[in-house]
């Protein structure tokens, strides 16, 4: 990865880490978090379909109809 792209990606991830912390503490709402995420992608040149984006609709705890923690009966 080119140094400039790597630097942009690290900066984006750092900014989103701070935004996620603010959201978890109730400082910002989910809507504000989404706005921040979109603006940070624009600022750091992250593509809308990048695997590095913090899209909650992609990175959810629920990923199917079977839990990985459910015990077998």
mmCIF file of N, CA, C and O in Angstrom:
data_model
loop_
_atom_site.group_PDB
_atom_site.id
_atom_site.type_symbol
_atom_site.label_atom_id
_atom_site.label_comp_id
_atom_site.label_asym_id
_atom_site.label_seq_id
_atom_site.Cartn_x
_atom_site.Cartn_y
_atom_site.Cartn_z
ATOM 1 N N UNK A 1 0.855 -1.175 0.000
ATOM 2 C CA UNK A 1 0.000 0.000 0.000
ATOM 3 C C UNK A 1 0.903 1.240 0.000
ATOM 4 O O UNK A 1 1.905 1.281 0.681
ATOM 5 N N UNK A 2 0.534 2.205 -0.750
ATOM 6 C CA UNK A 2 1.299 3.437 -0.855
ATOM 7 C C UNK A 2 1.240 4.177 0.482
ATOM 8 O O UNK A 2 0.224 4.156 1.188
ATOM 9 N N UNK A 3 2.333 4.847 0.851
ATOM 10 C CA UNK A 3 2.429 5.522 2.148
ATOM 11 C C UNK A 3 1.300 6.513 2.394
ATOM 12 O O UNK A 3 0.758 6.569 3.496
ATOM 13 N N UNK A 4 0.928 7.284 1.380
ATOM 14 C CA UNK A 4 -0.141 8.274 1.549
ATOM 15 C C UNK A 4 -1.477 7.585 1.825
ATOM 16 O O UNK A 4 -2.239 8.015 2.687
ATOM 17 N N UNK A 5 -1.747 6.496 1.106
ATOM 18 C CA UNK A 5 -2.987 5.752 1.339
ATOM 19 C C UNK A 5 -3.001 5.142 2.732
ATOM 20 O O UNK A 5 -4.021 5.164 3.416
ATOM 21 N N UNK A 6 -1.877 4.594 3.149
ATOM 22 C CA UNK A 6 -1.776 3.997 4.476
ATOM 23 C C UNK A 6 -1.998 5.052 5.554
ATOM 24 O O UNK A 6 -2.742 4.827 6.511
ATOM 25 N N UNK A 7 -1.377 6.200 5.385
ATOM 26 C CA UNK A 7 -1.530 7.294 6.348
ATOM 27 C C UNK A 7 -2.989 7.749 6.427
ATOM 28 O O UNK A 7 -3.510 7.987 7.517
ATOM 29 N N UNK A 8 -3.639 7.854 5.276
ATOM 30 C CA UNK A 8 -5.054 8.246 5.254
ATOM 31 C C UNK A 8 -5.918 7.214 5.948
ATOM 32 O O UNK A 8 -6.829 7.554 6.711
ATOM 33 N N UNK A 9 -5.634 5.943 5.710
ATOM 34 C CA UNK A 9 -6.403 4.874 6.334
ATOM 35 C C UNK A 9 -6.228 4.865 7.851
ATOM 36 O O UNK A 9 -7.203 4.750 8.593
ATOM 37 N N UNK A 10 -5.003 5.036 8.313
ATOM 38 C CA UNK A 10 -4.747 5.081 9.760
ATOM 39 C C UNK A 10 -5.437 6.288 10.385
ATOM 40 O O UNK A 10 -6.032 6.188 11.466
ATOM 41 N N UNK A 11 -5.403 7.411 9.715
ATOM 42 C CA UNK A 11 -6.066 8.612 10.228
ATOM 43 C C UNK A 11 -7.578 8.411 10.303
ATOM 44 O O UNK A 11 -8.224 8.792 11.281
ATOM 45 N N UNK A 12 -8.151 7.799 9.269
ATOM 46 C CA UNK A 12 -9.588 7.507 9.262
ATOM 47 C C UNK A 12 -9.955 6.576 10.410
ATOM 48 O O UNK A 12 -10.906 6.828 11.149
ATOM 49 N N UNK A 13 -9.189 5.500 10.575
ATOM 50 C CA UNK A 13 -9.484 4.535 11.641
ATOM 51 C C UNK A 13 -9.348 5.183 13.024
ATOM 52 O O UNK A 13 -10.127 4.896 13.932
ATOM 53 N N UNK A 14 -8.379 6.055 13.193
ATOM 54 C CA UNK A 14 -8.200 6.760 14.456
ATOM 55 C C UNK A 14 -9.388 7.673 14.750
ATOM 56 O O UNK A 14 -9.916 7.687 15.868
ATOM 57 N N UNK A 15 -9.811 8.428 13.742
ATOM 58 C CA UNK A 15 -10.961 9.318 13.915
ATOM 59 C C UNK A 15 -12.222 8.527 14.235
ATOM 60 O O UNK A 15 -13.012 8.906 15.114
ATOM 61 N N UNK A 16 -12.408 7.397 13.556
ATOM 62 C CA UNK A 16 -13.608 6.593 13.792
ATOM 63 C C UNK A 16 -13.568 5.899 15.147
ATOM 64 O O UNK A 16 -14.597 5.676 15.770
ATOM 65 N N UNK A 17 -12.378 5.591 15.621
ATOM 66 C CA UNK A 17 -12.247 5.015 16.960
ATOM 67 C C UNK A 17 -12.717 6.020 18.010
ATOM 68 O O UNK A 17 -13.430 5.657 18.963
ATOM 69 N N UNK A 18 -12.347 7.267 17.821
ATOM 70 C CA UNK A 18 -12.790 8.319 18.743
ATOM 71 C C UNK A 18 -14.300 8.539 18.646
ATOM 72 O O UNK A 18 -14.976 8.711 19.659
ATOM 73 N N UNK A 19 -14.824 8.509 17.433
ATOM 74 C CA UNK A 19 -16.266 8.683 17.246
ATOM 75 C C UNK A 19 -17.036 7.525 17.880
ATOM 76 O O UNK A 19 -18.077 7.731 18.510
ATOM 77 N N UNK A 20 -16.512 6.316 17.732
ATOM 78 C CA UNK A 20 -17.170 5.144 18.315
ATOM 79 C C UNK A 20 -17.174 5.232 19.841
ATOM 80 O O UNK A 20 -18.154 4.879 20.499
ATOM 81 N N UNK A 21 -16.081 5.730 20.414
ATOM 82 C CA UNK A 21 -16.005 5.912 21.858
ATOM 83 C C UNK A 21 -17.031 6.950 22.328
ATOM 84 O O UNK A 21 -17.729 6.736 23.331
ATOM 85 N N UNK A 22 -17.146 8.053 21.588
ATOM 86 C CA UNK A 22 -18.139 9.074 21.942
ATOM 87 C C UNK A 22 -19.548 8.517 21.846
ATOM 88 O O UNK A 22 -20.399 8.807 22.684
ATOM 89 N N UNK A 23 -19.811 7.690 20.831
ATOM 90 C CA UNK A 23 -21.133 7.076 20.681
ATOM 91 C C UNK A 23 -21.425 6.116 21.837
ATOM 92 O O UNK A 23 -22.510 6.128 22.400
ATOM 93 N N UNK A 24 -20.439 5.314 22.200
ATOM 94 C CA UNK A 24 -20.655 4.348 23.279
ATOM 95 C C UNK A 24 -20.883 5.028 24.630
ATOM 96 O O UNK A 24 -21.545 4.473 25.497
ATOM 97 N N UNK A 25 -20.358 6.235 24.802
ATOM 98 C CA UNK A 25 -20.552 6.985 26.043
ATOM 99 C C UNK A 25 -21.794 7.868 25.999
ATOM 100 O O UNK A 25 -22.092 8.557 26.964
ATOM 101 N N UNK A 26 -22.496 7.865 24.868
ATOM 102 C CA UNK A 26 -23.721 8.638 24.746
ATOM 103 C C UNK A 26 -23.507 10.105 24.442
ATOM 104 O O UNK A 26 -24.435 10.901 24.549
ATOM 105 N N UNK A 27 -22.303 10.470 24.051
ATOM 106 C CA UNK A 27 -22.004 11.872 23.744
ATOM 107 C C UNK A 27 -22.616 12.268 22.408
ATOM 108 O O UNK A 27 -23.071 13.398 22.238
ATOM 109 N N UNK A 28 -22.613 11.335 21.456
ATOM 110 C CA UNK A 28 -23.234 11.584 20.156
ATOM 111 C C UNK A 28 -24.275 10.494 19.875
ATOM 112 O O UNK A 28 -24.218 9.406 20.451
ATOM 113 N N UNK A 29 -25.193 10.787 18.981
ATOM 114 C CA UNK A 29 -26.242 9.824 18.613
ATOM 115 C C UNK A 29 -25.772 8.958 17.446
ATOM 116 O O UNK A 29 -24.743 9.237 16.826
ATOM 117 N N UNK A 30 -26.556 7.940 17.133
ATOM 118 C CA UNK A 30 -26.237 7.072 15.998
ATOM 119 C C UNK A 30 -26.241 7.864 14.695
ATOM 120 O O UNK A 30 -25.400 7.631 13.815
ATOM 121 N N UNK A 31 -27.177 8.797 14.575
ATOM 122 C CA UNK A 31 -27.249 9.616 13.364
ATOM 123 C C UNK A 31 -26.000 10.484 13.228
ATOM 124 O O UNK A 31 -25.454 10.636 12.134
ATOM 125 N N UNK A 32 -25.545 11.058 14.335
ATOM 126 C CA UNK A 32 -24.339 11.880 14.304
ATOM 127 C C UNK A 32 -23.111 11.030 13.972
ATOM 128 O O UNK A 32 -22.221 11.468 13.246
ATOM 129 N N UNK A 33 -23.088 9.811 14.488
ATOM 130 C CA UNK A 33 -21.988 8.896 14.187
ATOM 131 C C UNK A 33 -21.929 8.611 12.686
ATOM 132 O O UNK A 33 -20.848 8.621 12.087
ATOM 133 N N UNK A 34 -23.076 8.369 12.064
ATOM 134 C CA UNK A 34 -23.125 8.111 10.627
ATOM 135 C C UNK A 34 -22.650 9.314 9.820
ATOM 136 O O UNK A 34 -21.952 9.162 8.818
ATOM 137 N N UNK A 35 -23.030 10.515 10.271
ATOM 138 C CA UNK A 35 -22.590 11.742 9.594
ATOM 139 C C UNK A 35 -21.073 11.874 9.699
ATOM 140 O O UNK A 35 -20.392 12.185 8.706
ATOM 141 N N UNK A 36 -20.538 11.628 10.893
ATOM 142 C CA UNK A 36 -19.091 11.707 11.096
ATOM 143 C C UNK A 36 -18.381 10.694 10.207
ATOM 144 O O UNK A 36 -17.382 11.016 9.562
ATOM 145 N N UNK A 37 -18.909 9.475 10.138
ATOM 146 C CA UNK A 37 -18.288 8.430 9.335
ATOM 147 C C UNK A 37 -18.228 8.826 7.868
ATOM 148 O O UNK A 37 -17.197 8.681 7.204
ATOM 149 N N UNK A 38 -19.312 9.377 7.364
ATOM 150 C CA UNK A 38 -19.361 9.815 5.967
ATOM 151 C C UNK A 38 -18.368 10.943 5.711
ATOM 152 O O UNK A 38 -17.630 10.928 4.718
ATOM 153 N N UNK A 39 -18.324 11.910 6.608
ATOM 154 C CA UNK A 39 -17.415 13.049 6.442
ATOM 155 C C UNK A 39 -15.953 12.622 6.530
ATOM 156 O O UNK A 39 -15.108 13.133 5.800
ATOM 157 N N UNK A 40 -15.650 11.680 7.415
ATOM 158 C CA UNK A 40 -14.271 11.204 7.536
ATOM 159 C C UNK A 40 -13.845 10.438 6.282
ATOM 160 O O UNK A 40 -12.700 10.537 5.849
ATOM 161 N N UNK A 41 -14.769 9.699 5.682
ATOM 162 C CA UNK A 41 -14.460 9.006 4.421
ATOM 163 C C UNK A 41 -14.137 10.007 3.328
ATOM 164 O O UNK A 41 -13.189 9.815 2.560
ATOM 165 N N UNK A 42 -14.919 11.062 3.267
ATOM 166 C CA UNK A 42 -14.666 12.104 2.272
ATOM 167 C C UNK A 42 -13.327 12.777 2.534
ATOM 168 O O UNK A 42 -12.534 12.988 1.609
ATOM 169 N N UNK A 43 -13.060 13.094 3.786
ATOM 170 C CA UNK A 43 -11.831 13.796 4.147
ATOM 171 C C UNK A 43 -10.585 12.969 3.831
ATOM 172 O O UNK A 43 -9.598 13.490 3.305
ATOM 173 N N UNK A 44 -10.630 11.674 4.145
ATOM 174 C CA UNK A 44 -9.448 10.836 3.987
ATOM 175 C C UNK A 44 -9.445 10.016 2.705
ATOM 176 O O UNK A 44 -8.564 9.193 2.484
ATOM 177 N N UNK A 45 -10.431 10.230 1.839
ATOM 178 C CA UNK A 45 -10.461 9.575 0.540
ATOM 179 C C UNK A 45 -10.725 8.081 0.590
ATOM 180 O O UNK A 45 -10.202 7.330 -0.215
ATOM 181 N N UNK A 46 -11.557 7.661 1.531
ATOM 182 C CA UNK A 46 -11.920 6.252 1.649
ATOM 183 C C UNK A 46 -13.131 6.005 0.750
ATOM 184 O O UNK A 46 -14.146 6.699 0.850
ATOM 185 N N UNK A 47 -13.038 5.031 -0.128
ATOM 186 C CA UNK A 47 -14.104 4.704 -1.068
ATOM 187 C C UNK A 47 -15.354 4.239 -0.325
ATOM 188 O O UNK A 47 -15.265 3.598 0.717
ATOM 189 N N UNK A 48 -16.516 4.503 -0.895
ATOM 190 C CA UNK A 48 -17.780 4.145 -0.239
ATOM 191 C C UNK A 48 -17.978 2.643 -0.097
ATOM 192 O O UNK A 48 -18.736 2.198 0.748
ATOM 193 N N UNK A 49 -17.283 1.851 -0.907
ATOM 194 C CA UNK A 49 -17.424 0.395 -0.803
ATOM 195 C C UNK A 49 -16.150 -0.260 -0.271
ATOM 196 O O UNK A 49 -15.944 -1.458 -0.453
ATOM 197 N N UNK A 50 -15.320 0.499 0.400
ATOM 198 C CA UNK A 50 -14.071 -0.021 0.942
ATOM 199 C C UNK A 50 -14.329 -0.988 2.096
ATOM 200 O O UNK A 50 -15.244 -0.793 2.905
ATOM 201 N N UNK A 51 -13.512 -2.016 2.190
ATOM 202 C CA UNK A 51 -13.648 -2.971 3.294
ATOM 203 C C UNK A 51 -13.169 -2.373 4.605
ATOM 204 O O UNK A 51 -13.421 -2.934 5.667
ATOM 205 N N UNK A 52 -12.501 -1.233 4.555
ATOM 206 C CA UNK A 52 -11.981 -0.605 5.755
ATOM 207 C C UNK A 52 -12.975 0.337 6.432
ATOM 208 O O UNK A 52 -12.718 0.832 7.522
ATOM 209 N N UNK A 53 -14.101 0.603 5.781
ATOM 210 C CA UNK A 53 -15.088 1.511 6.362
ATOM 211 C C UNK A 53 -15.744 0.906 7.585
ATOM 212 O O UNK A 53 -15.878 -0.305 7.697
ATOM 213 N N UNK A 54 -16.152 1.767 8.504
ATOM 214 C CA UNK A 54 -16.864 1.334 9.698
ATOM 215 C C UNK A 54 -18.360 1.411 9.458
ATOM 216 O O UNK A 54 -19.066 2.219 10.045
ATOM 217 N N UNK A 55 -18.848 0.570 8.564
ATOM 218 C CA UNK A 55 -20.277 0.523 8.255
ATOM 219 C C UNK A 55 -20.947 -0.476 9.173
ATOM 220 O O UNK A 55 -20.676 -1.669 9.096
ATOM 221 N N UNK A 56 -21.847 -0.014 9.995
ATOM 222 C CA UNK A 56 -22.530 -0.911 10.920
ATOM 223 C C UNK A 56 -23.424 -1.911 10.199
ATOM 224 O O UNK A 56 -23.679 -2.981 10.706
ATOM 225 N N UNK A 57 -23.903 -1.576 9.016
ATOM 226 C CA UNK A 57 -24.744 -2.534 8.293
ATOM 227 C C UNK A 57 -23.924 -3.677 7.725
ATOM 228 O O UNK A 57 -24.445 -4.729 7.387
ATOM 229 N N UNK A 58 -22.611 -3.492 7.666
ATOM 230 C CA UNK A 58 -21.737 -4.584 7.250
ATOM 231 C C UNK A 58 -21.142 -5.279 8.473
ATOM 232 O O UNK A 58 -21.114 -6.489 8.559
ATOM 233 N N UNK A 59 -20.668 -4.508 9.426
ATOM 234 C CA UNK A 59 -20.002 -5.045 10.615
ATOM 235 C C UNK A 59 -20.966 -5.098 11.794
ATOM 236 O O UNK A 59 -20.874 -4.308 12.712
ATOM 237 N N UNK A 60 -21.885 -6.021 11.771
ATOM 238 C CA UNK A 60 -22.845 -6.129 12.858
ATOM 239 C C UNK A 60 -22.534 -7.340 13.718
ATOM 240 O O UNK A 60 -21.831 -8.256 13.298
ATOM 241 N N UNK A 61 -23.068 -7.363 14.924
ATOM 242 C CA UNK A 61 -22.905 -8.523 15.781
ATOM 243 C C UNK A 61 -23.726 -9.695 15.264
ATOM 244 O O UNK A 61 -23.363 -10.848 15.421
ATOM 245 N N UNK A 62 -24.851 -9.391 14.629
ATOM 246 C CA UNK A 62 -25.727 -10.428 14.099
ATOM 247 C C UNK A 62 -25.364 -10.676 12.647
ATOM 248 O O UNK A 62 -25.524 -9.825 11.813
ATOM 249 N N UNK A 63 -24.842 -11.838 12.349
ATOM 250 C CA UNK A 63 -24.400 -12.142 10.996
ATOM 251 C C UNK A 63 -25.040 -13.426 10.471
ATOM 252 O O UNK A 63 -24.436 -14.166 9.731
ATOM 253 N N UNK A 64 -26.260 -13.730 10.853
ATOM 254 C CA UNK A 64 -26.896 -14.928 10.347
ATOM 255 C C UNK A 64 -27.920 -15.448 11.361
ATOM 256 O O UNK A 64 -28.291 -14.767 12.297
ATOM 257 N N UNK A 65 -28.356 -16.664 11.157
ATOM 258 C CA UNK A 65 -29.384 -17.189 12.023
ATOM 259 C C UNK A 65 -28.849 -18.137 13.094
ATOM 260 O O UNK A 65 -29.603 -18.768 13.805
ATOM 261 N N UNK A 66 -27.518 -18.242 13.218
ATOM 262 C CA UNK A 66 -26.919 -19.103 14.221
ATOM 263 C C UNK A 66 -25.903 -18.314 15.025
ATOM 264 O O UNK A 66 -25.072 -17.604 14.468
ATOM 265 N N UNK A 67 -25.954 -18.442 16.328
ATOM 266 C CA UNK A 67 -25.022 -17.749 17.192
ATOM 267 C C UNK A 67 -23.750 -18.575 17.348
ATOM 268 O O UNK A 67 -23.803 -19.792 17.473
ATOM 269 N N UNK A 68 -22.616 -17.893 17.375
ATOM 270 C CA UNK A 68 -21.363 -18.609 17.590
ATOM 271 C C UNK A 68 -21.145 -18.941 19.059
ATOM 272 O O UNK A 68 -20.259 -19.709 19.406
ATOM 273 N N UNK A 69 -21.978 -18.381 19.941
ATOM 274 C CA UNK A 69 -21.833 -18.636 21.377
ATOM 275 C C UNK A 69 -22.908 -19.544 21.922
ATOM 276 O O UNK A 69 -22.877 -19.880 23.083
ATOM 277 N N UNK A 70 -23.862 -19.919 21.103
ATOM 278 C CA UNK A 70 -24.955 -20.770 21.565
ATOM 279 C C UNK A 70 -24.439 -22.190 21.787
ATOM 280 O O UNK A 70 -23.758 -22.764 20.944
ATOM 281 N N UNK A 71 -24.801 -22.759 22.943
ATOM 282 C CA UNK A 71 -24.353 -24.101 23.251
ATOM 283 C C UNK A 71 -25.240 -25.125 22.542
ATOM 284 O O UNK A 71 -26.447 -24.939 22.412
ATOM 285 N N UNK A 72 -24.629 -26.209 22.112
ATOM 286 C CA UNK A 72 -25.375 -27.282 21.459
ATOM 287 C C UNK A 72 -26.178 -28.048 22.509
ATOM 288 O O UNK A 72 -25.736 -28.237 23.635
ATOM 289 N N UNK A 73 -27.354 -28.518 22.126
ATOM 290 C CA UNK A 73 -28.199 -29.274 23.051
ATOM 291 C C UNK A 73 -28.056 -30.750 22.847
ATOM 292 O O UNK A 73 -27.765 -31.253 21.849
#
